[in-house]
Coordinates of C-alpha atoms and ligand atoms in Angstrom, one line a residue:
X264 CA 112.3 129.8 70.5
X265 CA 113.2 127.0 68.5
X266 CA 112.3 123.7 70.1
X267 CA 115.8 122.4 70.5
X268 CA 116.9 125.5 72.3
X269 CA 113.7 125.0 74.6
X270 CA 114.4 121.6 75.4
X271 CA 118.3 122.2 75.8
X272 CA 117.3 124.7 78.5
X273 CA 115.0 122.7 80.5
X274 CA 117.8 119.8 80.3
X275 CA 120.6 122.3 81.3
X276 CA 118.4 123.2 84.4
X277 CA 118.1 119.7 85.5
X278 CA 121.9 119.1 85.3
X279 CA 122.2 122.4 87.7
X280 CA 120.0 120.8 90.1
X281 CA 121.7 117.3 90.1
X282 CA 118.6 115.8 88.4
X283 CA 119.8 114.9 85.1
X284 CA 119.1 111.4 84.1
X285 CA 120.7 109.1 81.4
X286 CA 120.3 105.3 80.2
X287 CA 123.2 103.1 81.1
X288 CA 123.9 100.1 78.6
X289 CA 123.6 96.4 80.4
X290 CA 125.6 94.1 78.5
X291 CA 124.4 90.8 80.0
X292 CA 121.2 89.3 80.9
X293 CA 119.6 90.7 84.1
X294 CA 121.2 88.5 86.7
X295 CA 122.9 88.8 90.3
X296 CA 126.4 89.8 88.2
X297 CA 126.0 91.9 85.2
X298 CA 128.2 94.0 83.0
X299 CA 127.4 97.8 82.7
X300 CA 129.3 99.6 79.8
X301 CA 132.4 97.0 80.3
X302 CA 132.2 97.1 84.2
X303 CA 131.6 93.9 86.2
X304 CA 129.2 94.7 88.8
X305 CA 127.0 92.9 91.8
X306 CA 123.7 93.9 90.7
X307 CA 121.7 95.6 93.7
X308 CA 119.3 97.4 91.5
X309 CA 116.8 95.1 89.7
X310 CA 113.4 93.7 90.8
X311 CA 114.8 90.2 89.7
X312 CA 113.8 89.2 93.4
X313 CA 113.8 85.3 92.8
X314 CA 116.4 85.4 90.4
X315 CA 114.0 84.1 87.6
X316 CA 114.6 86.3 84.5
X317 CA 117.6 84.2 83.3
X318 CA 116.2 81.0 84.7
X319 CA 117.2 78.3 81.9
X320 CA 113.3 76.8 82.5
X321 CA 111.6 80.1 81.8
X322 CA 113.7 80.4 78.7
X323 CA 112.9 77.1 77.5
X324 CA 109.1 77.4 77.9
X325 CA 109.2 80.8 75.9
X326 CA 111.3 79.1 73.3
X327 CA 108.9 76.2 72.9
X328 CA 105.8 78.9 72.9
X329 CA 107.6 80.9 70.3
X330 CA 108.2 77.9 67.9
X331 CA 104.6 76.7 68.3
X332 CA 102.6 80.2 68.4
X333 CA 105.0 82.6 66.4
X334 CA 106.2 86.1 67.6
X335 CA 103.3 88.0 67.7
X336 CA 99.5 87.8 68.2
X337 CA 99.1 90.6 65.7
X338 CA 95.9 91.3 67.6
X339 CA 94.1 92.8 70.5
X340 CA 92.4 90.2 73.1
X341 CA 88.9 91.0 71.5
X342 CA 89.4 90.3 68.2
X343 CA 91.8 87.4 67.3
X344 CA 94.3 88.0 70.1
X345 CA 93.1 85.7 72.7
X346 CA 95.3 82.5 72.6
X347 CA 95.0 79.3 75.0
X348 CA 98.1 80.6 76.4
X349 CA 96.3 83.8 77.7
X350 CA 93.7 81.6 79.1
X351 CA 95.9 79.1 80.6
X352 CA 98.0 82.1 82.5
X353 CA 94.6 83.8 83.7
X354 CA 93.7 80.3 85.3
X355 CA 97.2 79.8 86.7
X356 CA 96.6 83.4 88.2
X357 CA 93.4 82.9 89.6
X358 CA 94.4 79.8 91.3
X359 CA 97.8 81.5 92.7
X360 CA 96.1 84.2 94.1
X361 CA 93.1 82.2 95.2
X362 CA 90.5 84.6 93.5
X363 CA 87.6 83.6 91.0
X364 CA 88.9 85.3 88.0
X365 CA 92.3 86.6 86.7
X366 CA 92.6 89.3 83.7
X367 CA 95.9 89.8 82.0
X368 CA 97.2 93.1 80.9
X369 CA 100.3 94.4 79.0
X370 CA 102.4 95.7 81.9
X371 CA 101.8 97.0 85.3
X372 CA 101.1 100.7 84.3
X373 CA 99.0 100.0 81.6
X374 CA 96.9 97.6 84.4
X375 CA 96.5 100.6 86.5
X376 CA 95.5 102.8 83.8
X377 CA 93.1 100.3 82.7
X378 CA 91.6 99.3 86.0
X379 CA 91.4 102.1 87.6
X380 CA 90.1 104.7 84.9
X381 CA 87.3 102.4 83.8
X382 CA 86.0 101.5 87.7
X383 CA 86.3 105.1 89.0
X384 CA 83.5 107.2 87.4
X385 CA 84.0 111.0 87.4
X386 CA 81.5 111.2 90.6
X387 CA 83.8 108.9 92.4
X388 CA 86.5 109.7 95.4
X389 CA 89.6 107.9 95.1
X390 CA 91.8 107.9 98.6
X391 CA 95.1 107.3 97.4
X392 CA 98.4 106.8 99.8
X393 CA 100.7 109.9 98.9
X394 CA 103.5 107.1 98.1
X395 CA 101.4 105.2 95.7
X396 CA 103.3 104.4 92.4
X397 CA 103.2 106.8 89.3
X398 CA 101.2 104.7 87.2
X399 CA 98.5 104.7 90.0
X400 CA 98.4 108.6 90.4
X401 CA 98.1 108.9 86.3
X402 CA 95.4 106.5 86.3
X403 CA 93.5 108.5 89.0
X404 CA 93.8 111.6 86.9
X405 CA 92.9 109.8 83.6
X406 CA 89.6 108.6 85.8
X407 CA 88.7 112.2 86.2
X408 CA 87.5 111.0 89.9
X409 CA 87.8 113.4 92.8
X410 CA 91.4 112.7 93.9
X411 CA 92.6 112.7 97.8
X412 CA 95.9 111.9 98.9
X413 CA 96.3 110.5 102.6
X414 CA 99.6 110.6 104.3
X415 CA 101.8 107.8 103.9
X416 CA 100.1 104.6 105.7
X417 CA 98.4 107.3 108.0
X418 CA 95.1 105.5 108.5
X419 CA 93.8 107.9 111.0
X420 CA 94.3 110.7 108.0
X421 CA 92.7 108.1 105.8
X422 CA 89.7 107.9 108.1
X423 CA 89.0 111.7 108.8
X424 CA 88.9 112.0 104.9
X425 CA 86.5 109.0 104.7
X426 CA 84.3 110.4 107.4
X427 CA 84.4 114.2 105.4
X428 CA 83.2 112.6 102.2
X429 CA 80.9 109.6 103.8
X430 CA 77.8 110.9 101.6
X431 CA 79.7 110.0 98.4
X432 CA 78.4 106.7 97.2
X433 CA 81.4 105.3 95.0
X434 CA 84.7 105.4 97.1
X435 CA 87.9 103.7 96.4
X436 CA 91.0 103.3 98.7
X437 CA 94.2 102.4 96.7
X438 CA 97.3 101.4 98.0
X439 CA 100.4 99.8 96.8
X440 CA 100.9 96.9 99.3
X441 CA 105.1 97.1 99.2
X442 CA 105.7 100.7 98.6
X443 CA 108.4 100.8 95.6
X444 CA 110.5 103.4 97.2
X445 CA 110.6 103.2 100.9
X446 CA 110.0 99.4 100.8
X447 CA 107.5 99.3 103.9
X448 CA 104.1 97.1 104.0
X449 CA 100.6 99.2 103.7
X450 CA 98.4 98.8 106.9
X451 CA 96.1 96.7 105.0
X452 CA 94.1 95.1 108.0
X453 CA 93.4 98.7 109.3
X454 CA 92.5 99.8 105.5
X455 CA 90.3 96.6 105.2
X456 CA 88.2 97.6 108.1
X457 CA 87.9 101.3 107.2
X458 CA 86.5 100.2 104.0
X459 CA 84.0 98.3 105.7
X460 CA 83.3 100.6 108.2
X461 CA 82.7 103.4 105.3
X462 CA 81.5 101.2 102.3
X463 CA 84.5 102.1 100.0
X464 CA 86.1 99.3 97.7
X465 CA 89.4 98.7 98.0
X466 CA 92.3 98.5 95.3
X467 CA 95.8 97.1 95.9
X468 CA 98.9 97.1 93.9
X469 CA 101.0 93.9 94.5
X470 CA 103.8 94.6 92.4
X471 CA 106.6 94.2 94.7
X472 CA 104.8 91.7 96.7
X473 CA 103.9 89.1 94.0
X474 CA 106.3 86.0 94.5
X475 CA 107.9 87.7 98.0
X476 CA 104.9 87.5 100.4
X477 CA 102.7 85.0 101.6
X478 CA 102.8 81.2 102.6
X479 CA 102.3 80.6 98.6
X480 CA 104.2 83.2 97.5
X481 CA 101.4 85.2 96.0
X482 CA 101.7 88.4 97.9
X483 CA 101.1 90.3 101.0
X484 CA 97.0 89.9 100.7
X485 CA 97.6 86.4 101.1
X486 CA 100.3 86.9 104.2
X487 CA 97.6 88.9 105.9
X488 CA 94.7 86.6 105.0
X489 CA 92.6 89.0 103.2
X490 CA 91.9 87.3 99.9
X491 CA 88.1 87.7 100.5
X492 CA 88.3 91.1 101.6
X493 CA 90.0 93.2 98.8
X494 CA 87.9 93.9 95.9
X495 CA 90.6 94.5 93.3
X496 CA 94.1 93.0 93.5
X497 CA 96.4 94.0 90.9
X498 CA 100.0 92.6 90.3
X499 CA 103.2 92.4 87.9
X500 CA 104.7 89.4 86.1
X501 CA 107.7 91.7 85.2
X502 CA 109.4 91.4 88.9
X503 CA 109.8 88.6 90.9
X504 CA 108.3 86.2 88.1
X505 CA 110.9 87.3 85.9
X506 CA 108.5 87.8 82.6
X507 CA 106.4 90.4 81.5
X508 CA 103.1 91.8 82.1
X509 CA 100.6 92.3 84.8
X510 CA 97.1 91.3 86.2
X511 CA 94.0 92.0 87.9
X512 CA 92.4 89.5 90.0
X513 CA 89.1 89.5 91.6
X514 CA 85.3 88.2 90.8
X515 CA 84.1 87.3 87.4
X516 CA 82.0 90.3 87.3
X517 CA 85.2 92.5 87.6
X518 CA 87.1 90.6 84.8
X519 CA 83.9 90.8 82.7
X520 CA 83.2 94.3 83.4
X521 CA 87.1 95.2 82.5
X522 CA 86.9 92.9 79.1
X523 CA 84.0 95.3 78.1
X524 CA 85.1 98.5 79.4
X525 CA 88.9 98.9 79.9
X526 CA 90.7 100.7 77.3
X527 CA 94.3 99.9 78.2
X528 CA 93.0 96.0 77.5
X529 CA 90.9 96.6 75.0
X530 CA 92.8 99.0 72.6
X531 CA 96.1 97.2 72.4
X532 CA 97.9 93.9 70.9
X533 CA 97.8 91.3 73.5
X534 CA 100.9 89.8 75.0
X535 CA 102.9 87.5 73.0
X536 CA 103.3 83.7 73.4
X537 CA 106.8 83.7 74.8
X538 CA 106.0 85.9 77.2
X539 CA 103.0 84.2 78.4
X540 CA 104.6 80.9 78.6
X541 CA 107.5 82.3 81.1
X542 CA 105.1 83.7 83.3
X543 CA 103.1 80.3 83.2
X544 CA 106.5 78.6 84.2
X545 CA 107.4 81.1 86.7
X546 CA 104.0 80.5 89.0
X547 CA 104.7 77.0 88.5
X548 CA 108.3 77.6 90.0
X549 CA 107.0 80.0 92.7
X550 CA 104.7 77.2 93.9
X551 CA 107.4 74.3 93.7
X552 CA 110.5 76.1 95.3
X553 CA 109.8 78.0 98.6
X554 CA 113.5 78.0 99.2
X555 CA 114.0 80.7 96.8
X556 CA 111.6 82.9 98.9
X557 CA 113.3 81.6 102.2
X558 CA 116.7 82.5 100.8
X559 CA 115.6 85.9 99.8
X560 CA 114.3 86.8 103.5
X561 CA 117.3 85.5 104.8
X562 CA 119.3 87.9 102.6
X563 CA 116.8 90.9 103.4
X564 CA 117.2 90.1 107.1
X565 CA 121.0 90.1 106.9
X566 CA 121.5 93.2 104.9
X567 CA 119.0 95.2 106.8
X568 CA 120.8 94.4 110.0
X569 CA 124.0 95.0 108.8
X570 CA 123.2 98.6 107.4
X571 CA 121.0 99.8 110.4
X572 CA 124.0 98.5 112.6
X573 CA 126.3 101.1 110.6
X574 CA 124.0 104.0 111.7
X575 CA 122.4 104.7 108.7
X576 CA 118.4 105.2 107.9
X577 CA 116.6 102.5 106.0
X578 CA 113.2 103.8 107.2
X579 CA 110.5 101.2 108.0
X580 CA 111.3 98.8 105.0
X581 CA 110.3 95.1 105.6
X582 CA 110.8 93.9 102.0
X583 CA 113.2 93.2 99.5
X584 CA 113.5 97.1 98.8
X585 CA 116.1 98.8 101.3
X586 CA 116.3 102.7 101.1
X587 CA 119.5 104.1 102.4
X588 CA 118.2 107.8 103.3
X589 CA 120.8 110.4 102.3
X590 CA 118.6 113.4 101.4
X591 CA 120.7 115.6 99.2
X592 CA 120.6 114.7 95.6
X593 CA 124.5 115.5 94.6
X594 CA 125.5 113.4 97.6
X595 CA 123.3 110.5 96.5
X596 CA 124.7 110.0 93.1
X597 CA 128.3 110.6 94.3
X598 CA 127.6 107.8 96.8
X599 CA 126.1 105.7 94.0
X600 CA 129.1 106.3 91.5
X601 CA 131.8 105.5 93.9
X602 CA 129.9 102.0 94.7
X603 CA 129.7 101.6 90.9
X604 CA 133.4 102.3 90.7
X605 CA 133.8 99.9 93.3
X606 CA 131.6 97.0 91.6
X607 CA 128.7 97.4 93.4
X608 CA 125.5 98.7 91.6
X609 CA 123.1 100.3 93.8
X610 CA 121.1 103.1 91.9
X611 CA 120.5 106.6 93.4
X612 CA 116.9 107.9 93.5
X613 CA 116.0 111.6 93.4
X614 CA 113.1 113.7 93.0
X615 CA 110.7 113.5 91.2
X616 CA 110.7 109.7 91.8
X617 CA 110.9 110.3 95.7
X618 CA 109.7 113.6 97.5
X619 CA 112.4 117.0 97.6
X620 CA 114.9 116.2 100.1
X621 CA 114.4 112.4 100.0
X622 CA 117.2 111.5 97.9
X623 CA 118.4 107.9 98.9
X624 CA 120.1 104.7 97.7
X625 CA 117.8 101.9 96.9
X626 CA 119.2 98.7 97.1
X627 CA 116.9 95.7 95.9
X628 CA 117.7 92.3 97.1
X629 CA 117.2 88.8 95.3
X630 CA 117.5 85.3 96.3
X631 CA 120.6 84.4 94.2
X632 CA 122.6 87.0 96.0
X633 CA 125.4 85.1 98.2
X634 CA 126.8 86.0 101.6
X635 CA 130.0 87.2 99.5
X636 CA 127.9 89.3 97.6
X637 CA 126.1 91.0 100.3
X638 CA 129.6 91.2 102.2
X639 CA 131.2 93.1 99.2
X640 CA 128.5 95.6 99.3
X641 CA 128.4 96.0 103.0
X642 CA 132.2 96.7 102.9
X643 CA 131.7 99.4 100.2
X644 CA 128.7 100.9 101.9
X645 CA 130.7 101.3 105.2
X646 CA 134.0 102.5 103.4
X647 CA 132.0 105.3 101.5
X648 CA 129.7 106.3 104.2
X649 CA 132.5 106.9 106.1
X650 CA 134.6 108.9 103.6
X651 CA 131.3 110.9 102.6
X652 CA 131.1 111.8 106.7
X653 CA 127.8 110.0 106.8
X654 CA 129.2 107.6 110.1
X655 CA 131.9 107.6 112.4
Ligands
LIG43 C1 106.8 98.4 88.5 C2 105.4 98.8 89.2 C3 104.4 98.8 88.4 C4 104.6 99.1 86.9 O1 104.7 97.6 86.6 P1 105.4 97.3 84.8 O2 105.1 96.1 84.6 O3 107.0 97.8 85.2 O4 104.6 98.2 83.9 C5 103.2 99.3 88.9 N1 103.3 99.6 90.2 C6 104.1 99.3 91.1 C7 103.8 99.5 92.5 C8 105.2 99.0 90.3 O5 106.4 99.0 91.2

């Protein structure tokens, strides 16, 4: 069979199952109000939680760094690609996260790949929450360690697995702190206790918690007061921080080890100056402007309360991510399309991003949504949920 015929066949199949995906063209900066292919929308589908992606101060910092240091480092970190900005950002992150050391990676995806695969040896066992991010799944496969999934947030199941494999020397428990599709929190305190009882290391992914949780905005680990207990923390600079890239933080031995062994850190060009400067500025703003986080939390509580009040199912979401569970793929995409046509952008999420029968609308909120933006969305959700027979 010709390659094109083979590929077209697979695409046709996806279309029949309501699973075909395509790209949308955004014609404005990422912000609360955007234009997609000519249509003006209130945006509930970005990870721009604090509204920083289009902030003039981040842009200015990026422009200055670009002028001073150019467009690219044109080198990997270990050759000639470690600039003062990389070190400054790493110092800022370590201070922000209250850890001894931090190391920057080029994206959250490559950080997970590079950290997990270099730490876990093939004799290790990794206990991973079933709903962990795809990059964690890929990282574990790459590590060649034994891969055990425990049911989502089910610490009893986790304990039974830890117990079964208690003789194994190297054990890692890996969890997102905020789950990217359900928007709920990991049972971090219980996981820390289990890790102690069973001598396991803990790796957490703070992608959706960084900038959103904790008194200083550094994440859920800070909120739970567990900075000392977690061995390896990863977070992204690409969501609430409005920039790009990711980091790992923990002990100095951890970051030195990764500099020496992590292939996703070593064999790639380092992040460019403009991106680093924007990240540094974002961390400063997060410290200086806690009101952004309070506004975001006000929006989260208002929105979630109203949606649950309509009789729709938002799972246990307790973050800026609010799912509206629908189940059926085509129903989900129809709902999303109707909202889009009424000026509200809420992405529909289907398998394989979520499990079979778990299709949903996925709302993400930002600090920059106004009450008017939220009310418009709520009205549109209510009208369409009624028309689609989901509520009375
Ligand atoms: C977004 C995300 C990543 C990937 O981060 P990028 O910087 O976008 O590559 C990793 N883990 C989780 C939980 C995420 O939500």
